[in-house]
Tab-separated table of C-alpha atoms in Angstrom:
chain	number	residue	atom	x	y	z
A	1	MET	CA	49.276	31.668	14.341
A	2	ASN	CA	49.278	28.903	11.775
A	3	ASN	CA	48.336	30.371	8.386
A	4	PRO	CA	47.732	27.636	5.795
A	5	GLU	CA	46.098	30.103	3.418
A	6	GLY	CA	49.226	32.223	3.160
A	7	ILE	CA	47.304	35.335	4.284
A	8	SER	CA	49.081	37.889	6.428
A	9	SER	CA	47.650	38.155	9.947
A	10	ARG	CA	48.223	41.900	9.692
A	11	ASN	CA	45.537	42.134	7.006
A	12	ARG	CA	43.057	39.581	8.388
A	13	VAL	CA	39.787	41.026	9.763
A	14	GLY	CA	37.135	38.988	11.617
A	15	LEU	CA	37.302	35.333	12.594
A	16	ALA	CA	39.263	32.507	11.029
A	17	PHE	CA	38.816	28.832	11.843
A	18	VAL	CA	42.046	26.896	11.830
A	19	GLU	CA	43.052	23.557	13.165
A	20	ASP	CA	45.656	24.859	15.634
A	21	VAL	CA	44.375	27.722	17.790
A	22	GLU	CA	46.994	29.904	19.454
A	23	THR	CA	46.700	32.919	21.735
A	24	VAL	CA	46.542	36.251	19.900
A	25	ASP	CA	48.418	39.243	21.287
A	26	VAL	CA	45.565	41.782	21.628
A	27	VAL	CA	47.896	44.725	22.211
A	28	GLU	CA	49.835	43.918	19.018
A	29	VAL	CA	46.609	43.680	17.023
A	30	GLU	CA	45.392	47.031	18.379
A	31	GLU	CA	48.715	48.699	17.500
A	32	THR	CA	48.604	47.225	13.999
A	33	LEU	CA	45.048	48.407	13.396
A	34	LEU	CA	45.893	51.866	14.734
A	35	THR	CA	48.946	52.113	12.437
A	36	ASP	CA	46.894	51.042	9.408
A	37	ALA	CA	44.221	53.614	10.272
A	38	VAL	CA	46.774	56.425	10.541
A	39	GLU	CA	48.340	55.429	7.195
A	40	THR	CA	44.909	55.362	5.578
A	41	LEU	CA	43.993	58.795	6.934
A	42	ASP	CA	47.336	60.366	6.022
A	43	PRO	CA	46.461	62.895	3.259
A	44	GLU	CA	49.890	62.709	1.571
A	45	PRO	CA	49.674	59.080	0.331
A	46	VAL	CA	46.090	59.683	-0.829
A	47	SER	CA	47.231	62.776	-2.723
A	48	ASN	CA	50.078	60.843	-4.322
A	49	GLN	CA	47.710	58.075	-5.357
A	50	LYS	CA	45.404	60.584	-7.030
A	51	LYS	CA	48.332	62.137	-8.892
A	52	LYS	CA	49.487	58.710	-9.991
A	53	ARG	CA	46.009	57.789	-11.226
A	54	ARG	CA	45.736	61.072	-13.137
A	55	LYS	CA	49.183	60.516	-14.669
A	56	ASN	CA	48.342	56.957	-15.706
A	57	LEU	CA	45.036	58.112	-17.178
A	58	PHE	CA	46.788	60.867	-19.141
A	59	GLN	CA	49.380	58.384	-20.444
A	60	ARG	CA	46.664	55.968	-21.563
A	61	ILE	CA	44.764	58.740	-23.318
A	62	LEU	CA	47.946	60.000	-24.995
A	63	LYS	CA	48.892	56.487	-26.114
A	64	LYS	CA	45.417	55.917	-27.518
A	65	PHE	CA	45.591	59.258	-29.325
A	66	PHE	CA	48.915	58.404	-30.981
A	67	VAL	CA	47.605	54.985	-32.023
A	68	LEU	CA	44.552	56.611	-33.624
A	69	VAL	CA	46.726	59.183	-35.425
A	70	ALA	CA	49.116	56.478	-36.677
A	71	ARG	CA	46.279	54.310	-37.942
A	72	ALA	CA	44.602	57.281	-39.612
A	73	TYR	CA	47.879	58.144	-41.358
A	74	VAL	CA	48.377	54.571	-42.619
A	75	SER	CA	44.776	54.349	-43.825
A	76	PHE	CA	45.016	57.676	-45.657
A	77	PHE	CA	48.253	56.613	-47.375
A	78	TYR	CA	46.819	53.201	-48.212
A	79	TYR	CA	43.643	54.433	-49.872
A	80	THR	CA	45.244	57.350	-51.744
A	81	TRP	CA	48.235	55.355	-53.016
A	82	PRO	CA	46.507	54.086	-56.207
A	83	ILE	CA	46.241	57.765	-57.214
A	84	LEU	CA	49.604	58.921	-55.834
A	85	LYS	CA	51.562	56.127	-57.529
A	86	LYS	CA	50.858	57.671	-60.928
A	87	ALA	CA	52.941	60.704	-59.949
A	88	ILE	CA	55.465	59.241	-57.483
A	89	LYS	CA	58.341	57.252	-58.987
A	90	PRO	CA	60.771	56.228	-56.225
A	91	LYS	CA	64.384	55.439	-57.097
A	92	PHE	CA	64.722	52.979	-54.219
A	93	VAL	CA	62.351	51.024	-51.977
A	94	PHE	CA	62.771	49.537	-48.510
A	95	ALA	CA	60.554	46.578	-47.516
A	96	VAL	CA	60.020	46.471	-43.740
A	97	TYR	CA	57.867	44.492	-41.324
A	98	GLY	CA	56.934	44.550	-37.657
A	99	ASN	CA	56.056	42.207	-34.846
A	100	ARG	CA	52.540	41.926	-33.425
A	101	LYS	CA	53.065	44.671	-30.867
A	102	GLN	CA	54.502	47.137	-33.386
A	103	GLN	CA	51.892	46.490	-36.052
A	104	GLY	CA	49.085	46.753	-33.528
A	105	ARG	CA	49.969	50.426	-33.145
A	106	PHE	CA	49.607	51.128	-36.863
A	107	PHE	CA	47.106	48.608	-38.238
A	108	SER	CA	43.692	47.719	-36.885
A	109	GLU	CA	42.577	44.102	-37.080
A	110	SER	CA	39.956	44.927	-39.704
A	111	PHE	CA	42.589	46.737	-41.798
A	112	THR	CA	45.017	43.792	-41.822
A	113	LYS	CA	42.296	41.417	-43.013
A	114	LYS	CA	41.624	43.378	-46.205
A	115	ALA	CA	44.994	45.058	-46.874
A	116	ARG	CA	47.057	44.369	-49.966
A	117	ARG	CA	50.099	42.116	-49.511
A	118	ALA	CA	52.398	45.181	-49.811
A	119	PHE	CA	51.701	48.892	-49.467
A	120	PRO	CA	53.832	52.055	-48.922
A	121	ILE	CA	53.778	53.815	-45.551
A	122	GLY	CA	56.558	56.417	-45.747
A	123	PHE	CA	59.116	58.404	-47.723
A	124	MET	CA	62.913	58.416	-47.805
A	125	PHE	CA	65.314	60.996	-49.189
A	126	PHE	CA	68.988	60.496	-50.010
A	127	ARG	CA	71.020	63.162	-51.818
A	128	GLY	CA	68.075	64.482	-53.765
A	129	LYS	CA	66.679	61.059	-54.653
A	130	LEU	CA	63.248	59.939	-53.522
A	131	GLY	CA	62.642	56.559	-51.972
A	132	MET	CA	59.753	54.878	-50.219
A	133	TYR	CA	59.374	52.220	-47.608
A	134	CYS	CA	56.515	49.774	-47.527
A	135	ALA	CA	54.947	47.309	-45.137
A	136	SER	CA	53.054	44.044	-45.040
A	137	PRO	CA	49.875	43.226	-43.117
A	138	ARG	CA	51.647	40.038	-42.020
A	139	THR	CA	53.670	40.145	-38.805
A	140	GLU	CA	57.140	38.783	-38.154
A	141	GLU	CA	55.600	35.956	-36.132
A	142	GLU	CA	53.327	34.968	-39.028
A	143	MET	CA	56.217	35.010	-41.512
A	144	ALA	CA	58.356	32.910	-39.186
A	145	GLU	CA	55.567	30.344	-38.971
A	146	LYS	CA	54.720	30.459	-42.692
A	147	PRO	CA	57.675	31.800	-44.748
A	148	ALA	CA	55.474	31.800	-47.857
A	149	PHE	CA	53.882	34.969	-46.458
A	150	ALA	CA	57.268	36.692	-46.809
A	151	SER	CA	57.656	35.553	-50.415
A	152	ALA	CA	54.168	36.827	-51.236
A	153	TYR	CA	55.056	40.145	-49.615
A	154	LEU	CA	58.214	40.521	-51.719
A	155	MET	CA	56.334	39.718	-54.914
A	156	GLY	CA	53.801	42.355	-53.879
A	157	VAL	CA	56.591	44.896	-53.428
A	158	LEU	CA	57.867	44.228	-56.950
A	159	SER	CA	54.385	44.573	-58.424
A	160	GLU	CA	53.782	47.878	-56.606
A	161	PHE	CA	57.050	49.353	-57.923
A	162	PRO	CA	57.696	47.692	-61.305
A	163	LYS	CA	60.090	50.394	-62.559
A	164	THR	CA	62.247	50.686	-59.430
A	165	LYS	CA	65.686	49.062	-59.722
A	166	HIS	CA	66.976	49.178	-56.145
A	167	PHE	CA	65.309	47.388	-53.238
A	168	ALA	CA	66.359	46.786	-49.634
A	169	LEU	CA	64.888	43.994	-47.507
A	170	ALA	CA	64.707	44.442	-43.755
A	171	GLY	CA	65.903	41.953	-41.174
A	172	ARG	CA	64.866	38.348	-41.724
A	173	LEU	CA	62.951	38.806	-44.988
A	174	PRO	CA	65.737	37.252	-47.129
A	175	SER	CA	65.972	34.192	-44.870
A	176	PHE	CA	62.177	33.797	-44.727
A	177	ASP	CA	62.036	33.911	-48.524
A	178	HIS	CA	64.919	31.435	-48.794
A	179	LYS	CA	63.080	28.985	-46.531
A	180	ALA	CA	59.953	29.309	-48.657
A	181	ARG	CA	61.536	29.038	-52.114
A	182	GLY	CA	64.851	27.317	-51.423
A	183	LYS	CA	66.942	29.961	-53.203
A	184	ASN	CA	68.281	33.474	-52.777
A	185	VAL	CA	66.117	36.511	-53.442
A	186	PRO	CA	66.004	37.451	-57.140
A	187	GLU	CA	67.355	40.729	-58.491
A	188	PRO	CA	66.590	43.565	-58.219
A	189	LEU	CA	65.826	42.509	-54.620
A	190	ARG	CA	68.972	42.507	-52.462
A	191	ASP	CA	69.587	40.620	-49.212
A	192	GLY	CA	71.550	43.565	-47.774
A	193	SER	CA	74.256	41.392	-46.225
A	194	MET	CA	77.120	43.531	-47.544
A	195	GLY	CA	75.608	46.617	-45.961
A	196	THR	CA	75.293	44.825	-42.635
A	197	ARG	CA	78.851	43.506	-42.884
A	198	TYR	CA	80.124	47.017	-43.545
A	199	VAL	CA	78.279	48.399	-40.514
A	200	MET	CA	79.601	45.572	-38.315
A	201	LEU	CA	83.193	46.280	-39.360
A	202	ARG	CA	82.766	49.937	-38.465
A	203	THR	CA	80.993	48.896	-35.256
A	204	ALA	CA	83.968	46.718	-34.314
A	205	GLU	CA	86.253	49.719	-34.794
A	206	ALA	CA	83.991	51.848	-32.574
A	207	LEU	CA	83.908	49.191	-29.828
A	208	ALA	CA	87.686	48.783	-29.869
A	209	LYS	CA	88.000	52.554	-29.568
A	210	LYS	CA	85.714	52.475	-26.506
A	211	LEU	CA	88.118	49.962	-24.966
A	212	GLY	CA	91.168	52.035	-25.862
A	213	LYS	CA	92.493	49.206	-28.037
A	214	THR	CA	93.199	48.491	-31.684
A	215	LEU	CA	91.305	45.793	-33.571
A	216	SER	CA	94.393	43.579	-33.576
A	217	GLU	CA	94.390	43.711	-29.750
A	218	THR	CA	90.684	42.941	-29.315
A	219	THR	CA	88.825	39.642	-28.914
A	220	PHE	CA	85.247	39.727	-30.221
A	221	CYS	CA	82.302	37.438	-29.553
A	222	ILE	CA	79.537	37.194	-32.173
A	223	PRO	CA	76.298	35.648	-30.832
A	224	GLY	CA	74.415	34.486	-33.922
A	225	GLY	CA	77.705	33.720	-35.655
A	226	ALA	CA	76.338	30.696	-37.522
A	227	GLY	CA	73.659	32.703	-39.310
A	228	PHE	CA	73.702	33.747	-42.963
A	229	THR	CA	75.155	37.193	-42.267
A	230	GLY	CA	76.740	36.311	-38.920
A	231	ALA	CA	79.056	33.747	-40.500
A	232	LYS	CA	80.309	36.365	-42.957
A	233	VAL	CA	80.868	38.897	-40.168
A	234	VAL	CA	82.911	36.301	-38.263
A	235	GLU	CA	85.044	35.732	-41.351
A	236	ASP	CA	85.494	39.479	-41.933
A	237	LEU	CA	86.572	40.115	-38.332
A	238	SER	CA	88.933	37.140	-38.260
A	239	ARG	CA	91.122	38.919	-40.824
A	240	ILE	CA	91.642	42.022	-38.695
A	241	CYS	CA	91.013	41.099	-35.037
A	242	ARG	CA	93.035	39.236	-32.420
A	243	PHE	CA	90.479	36.462	-31.893
A	244	VAL	CA	86.807	35.840	-32.753
A	245	ILE	CA	84.320	33.690	-30.831
A	246	ALA	CA	81.311	32.653	-32.923
A	247	LEU	CA	78.561	31.697	-30.457
A	248	ASP	CA	75.496	29.892	-31.757
A	249	PRO	CA	73.301	26.992	-30.554
A	250	ARG	CA	73.411	25.591	-34.090
A	251	TYR	CA	77.021	24.500	-33.592
A	252	GLU	CA	77.032	20.872	-32.463
A	253	MET	CA	80.481	21.060	-30.884
A	254	SER	CA	83.228	23.529	-30.027
A	255	GLU	CA	85.950	23.843	-32.630
A	256	THR	CA	88.887	26.227	-33.041
A	257	MET	CA	90.288	26.961	-36.484
A	258	GLY	CA	92.981	29.618	-36.722
A	259	ASN	CA	91.860	32.591	-34.643
A	260	VAL	CA	88.160	31.596	-34.647
A	261	LEU	CA	86.344	29.546	-31.995
A	262	ARG	CA	82.940	28.208	-33.038
A	263	THR	CA	80.929	27.045	-30.043
A	264	ASN	CA	77.474	26.645	-28.513
A	265	ASP	CA	78.837	27.180	-24.992
A	266	ALA	CA	77.617	30.549	-23.667
A	267	ARG	CA	80.444	30.621	-21.119
A	268	ALA	CA	82.837	31.478	-23.966
A	269	VAL	CA	81.444	35.035	-23.957
A	270	GLY	CA	83.476	35.690	-20.842
A	271	GLN	CA	86.707	35.397	-22.854
A	272	ALA	CA	85.796	38.363	-25.077
A	273	ASP	CA	86.534	42.066	-24.748
A	274	ALA	CA	83.626	43.102	-26.969
A	275	VAL	CA	80.400	41.534	-28.226
A	276	ILE	CA	78.427	42.216	-31.415
A	277	ILE	CA	74.946	40.704	-31.069
A	278	LEU	CA	73.543	39.325	-34.331
A	279	THR	CA	70.882	36.954	-33.007
A	280	GLY	CA	67.383	36.890	-34.481
A	281	ASN	CA	65.873	38.469	-31.372
A	282	GLY	CA	67.351	40.715	-28.697
A	283	LYS	CA	65.825	38.543	-25.956
A	284	GLU	CA	68.409	35.860	-26.709
A	285	VAL	CA	71.054	37.822	-24.786
A	286	GLU	CA	69.500	36.335	-21.659
A	287	ASN	CA	71.402	33.121	-22.403
A	288	PHE	CA	74.819	34.691	-21.874
A	289	ILE	CA	74.243	37.599	-19.467
A	290	PRO	CA	75.624	35.559	-16.507
A	291	TYR	CA	79.014	35.386	-18.256
A	292	LEU	CA	79.463	39.090	-19.012
A	293	HIS	CA	82.053	40.967	-16.995
A	294	ASN	CA	82.888	44.470	-15.878
A	295	GLY	CA	84.388	46.660	-18.607
A	296	MET	CA	83.046	44.609	-21.523
A	297	VAL	CA	81.321	46.530	-24.340
A	298	LEU	CA	78.427	45.202	-26.408
A	299	ALA	CA	76.731	46.377	-29.604
A	300	ASP	CA	73.132	45.372	-30.313
A	301	ASP	CA	72.146	44.845	-33.953
A	302	THR	CA	69.059	42.740	-33.263
A	303	HIS	CA	65.488	43.323	-34.443
A	304	PRO	CA	63.578	43.540	-32.188
A	305	PRO	CA	66.379	44.911	-30.002
A	306	VAL	CA	67.366	43.893	-26.484
A	307	PRO	CA	64.394	44.787	-24.228
A	308	LYS	CA	64.771	47.196	-21.348
A	309	TYR	CA	64.599	44.631	-18.540
A	310	LEU	CA	67.492	42.686	-20.074
A	311	ARG	CA	69.473	45.877	-20.689
A	312	GLU	CA	69.190	46.548	-16.977
A	313	GLN	CA	70.557	43.069	-16.241
A	314	VAL	CA	73.488	43.707	-18.582
A	315	ALA	CA	74.220	46.986	-16.795
A	316	GLY	CA	74.231	45.087	-13.510
A	317	THR	CA	77.240	43.067	-14.685
A	318	GLY	CA	79.307	46.216	-15.272
A	319	ALA	CA	79.222	45.732	-19.048
A	320	MET	CA	78.164	48.574	-21.366
A	321	LEU	CA	75.492	47.873	-23.977
A	322	TYR	CA	74.861	50.108	-26.997
A	323	LYS	CA	72.603	49.978	-30.015
A	324	THR	CA	74.592	50.206	-33.238
A	325	VAL	CA	73.274	52.197	-36.178
A	326	ALA	CA	74.713	53.502	-39.405
A	327	GLU	CA	74.535	57.154	-40.339
A	328	ALA	CA	75.904	59.345	-43.103
A	329	ARG	CA	77.122	62.910	-42.973
A	330	ARG	CA	74.507	63.686	-45.577
A	331	GLY	CA	72.239	60.864	-44.541
A	332	ILE	CA	68.945	59.296	-45.405
A	333	ARG	CA	65.862	60.983	-44.050
A	334	MET	CA	62.897	58.726	-43.311
A	335	ILE	CA	59.479	60.319	-42.852
A	336	PRO	CA	58.017	59.091	-40.579
A	337	ALA	CA	60.931	57.406	-38.798
A	338	LEU	CA	60.899	53.646	-38.339
A	339	PRO	CA	60.093	52.464	-34.783
A	340	GLY	CA	63.331	52.267	-32.795
A	341	PHE	CA	65.276	54.375	-35.312
A	342	GLU	CA	66.008	58.053	-35.461
A	343	PRO	CA	65.118	59.660	-38.820
A	344	SER	CA	68.813	59.762	-39.819
A	345	ASN	CA	69.599	56.136	-38.895
A	346	VAL	CA	70.334	53.765	-41.774
A	347	PRO	CA	69.845	49.996	-41.357
A	348	GLY	CA	72.652	47.993	-42.968
A	349	CYS	CA	70.360	46.445	-45.571
A	350	LEU	CA	69.225	49.908	-46.676
A	351	LEU	CA	72.816	51.135	-46.723
A	352	GLN	CA	73.699	48.550	-49.378
A	353	CYS	CA	70.736	49.651	-51.466
A	354	VAL	CA	71.701	53.339	-51.545
A	355	VAL	CA	75.412	52.611	-52.095
A	356	GLU	CA	74.573	50.489	-55.148
A	357	MET	CA	72.052	53.057	-56.369
A	358	THR	CA	74.635	55.849	-56.124
A	359	ALA	CA	77.383	53.741	-57.703
A	360	GLY	CA	75.044	52.691	-60.502
A	361	ARG	CA	75.909	49.004	-60.160
A	362	TYR	CA	75.373	45.896	-58.046
A	363	PHE	CA	78.259	44.531	-55.976
A	364	ASP	CA	78.859	40.819	-55.449
A	365	GLU	CA	80.741	39.051	-52.647
A	366	HIS	CA	84.093	39.430	-54.400
A	367	ASP	CA	83.637	43.213	-54.513
A	368	PHE	CA	83.149	43.664	-50.774
A	369	SER	CA	86.288	45.751	-50.230
A	370	ARG	CA	85.290	48.020	-53.118
A	371	PHE	CA	81.792	48.253	-51.673
A	372	CYS	CA	83.281	49.411	-48.354
A	373	ASP	CA	85.304	52.059	-50.179
A	374	GLU	CA	82.156	53.363	-51.878
A	375	ALA	CA	80.295	53.472	-48.548
A	376	ASP	CA	83.187	55.388	-46.969
A	377	LYS	CA	83.157	57.888	-49.836
A	378	LEU	CA	79.456	58.519	-49.234
A	379	GLY	CA	80.252	59.390	-45.627
A	380	PHE	CA	78.680	56.385	-43.902
A	381	TYR	CA	79.877	55.378	-40.442
A	382	ALA	CA	78.707	53.304	-37.456
A	383	LYS	CA	77.418	55.048	-34.362
A	384	LEU	CA	76.927	53.566	-30.890
A	385	ILE	CA	73.845	55.039	-29.229
A	386	SER	CA	71.647	54.426	-26.209
A	387	HIS	CA	68.583	52.325	-26.892
A	388	PRO	CA	65.557	54.525	-27.606
A	389	ASP	CA	62.600	53.575	-25.397
């Protein structure tokens, strides 16, 4: 029968007026209705549906409970901090931020409207030294749209902790601030790039080991290779690896210099043995998934990380995708843990902060090899893990 409405004849009940009338097979209709009736009366599917509804209801209640607990914790910390700050003197501070989804779990809309531009939400401990991490009511999306929000946040961090000498800035905060003010973050704030570079070097070693190769035998691709930190990682790897492909849409043309190819052509990923993802958002892997191949290994250092549905697509190519984190044998403990991180995980930007705090000095670009030595002495290393869901 002609069906211009796109409705299945199996599910149609009653009369339908159409332009072209055809003969209906009555026996087929009766069999279909009988089958549907039996399926409806079958107690097993009904039982399963009830179980599923109960499970979904329980999950929603549990999720709501955790959101309420998280918001209560943040509110308690927020309103008691003016009193607590008189007794708590952290040696180091980590400024973090979240996207809309993450912050919605911790901050209510009414809270974000009246909150200070920076406020502490957790503790850190490293070798007997106390640290704190703080948050902003502004989301990543808001800072990306108006970088001045990030600068205001950083100034708020400094005013909350005027006697602290070591600060770490998460993710894109340094670049947001640079866009707003046109210059690098001022000391004692640190952009954390050396910590990230250190972790990426150790990540490259771990990926090569997964492949059963040495670094000098391995070709790496770095999506996000034209970024502030990405460009430095490309340069670092070019000194020790067989070949490096810097992939970034900001490159206007493909160009090879020495053992480095800089290109905006996603097909170049297929030439690599291993990939270290340094893009601004994990969703950007979608651009090069079609060019991954069986046996390739990838490390995700994006924030937010590669989402689950894209990780499944990567797995479908035969490639292996890991999340890379830094840890130390006597590591940092974060209470509560950051979303997406285990309590012992150390973001690269925070790693630089604690290395400089322990060494009692700041390191500049020319001291990078010495910085790596200090990080090694403190027992830091890169670890490839499964993405926490």
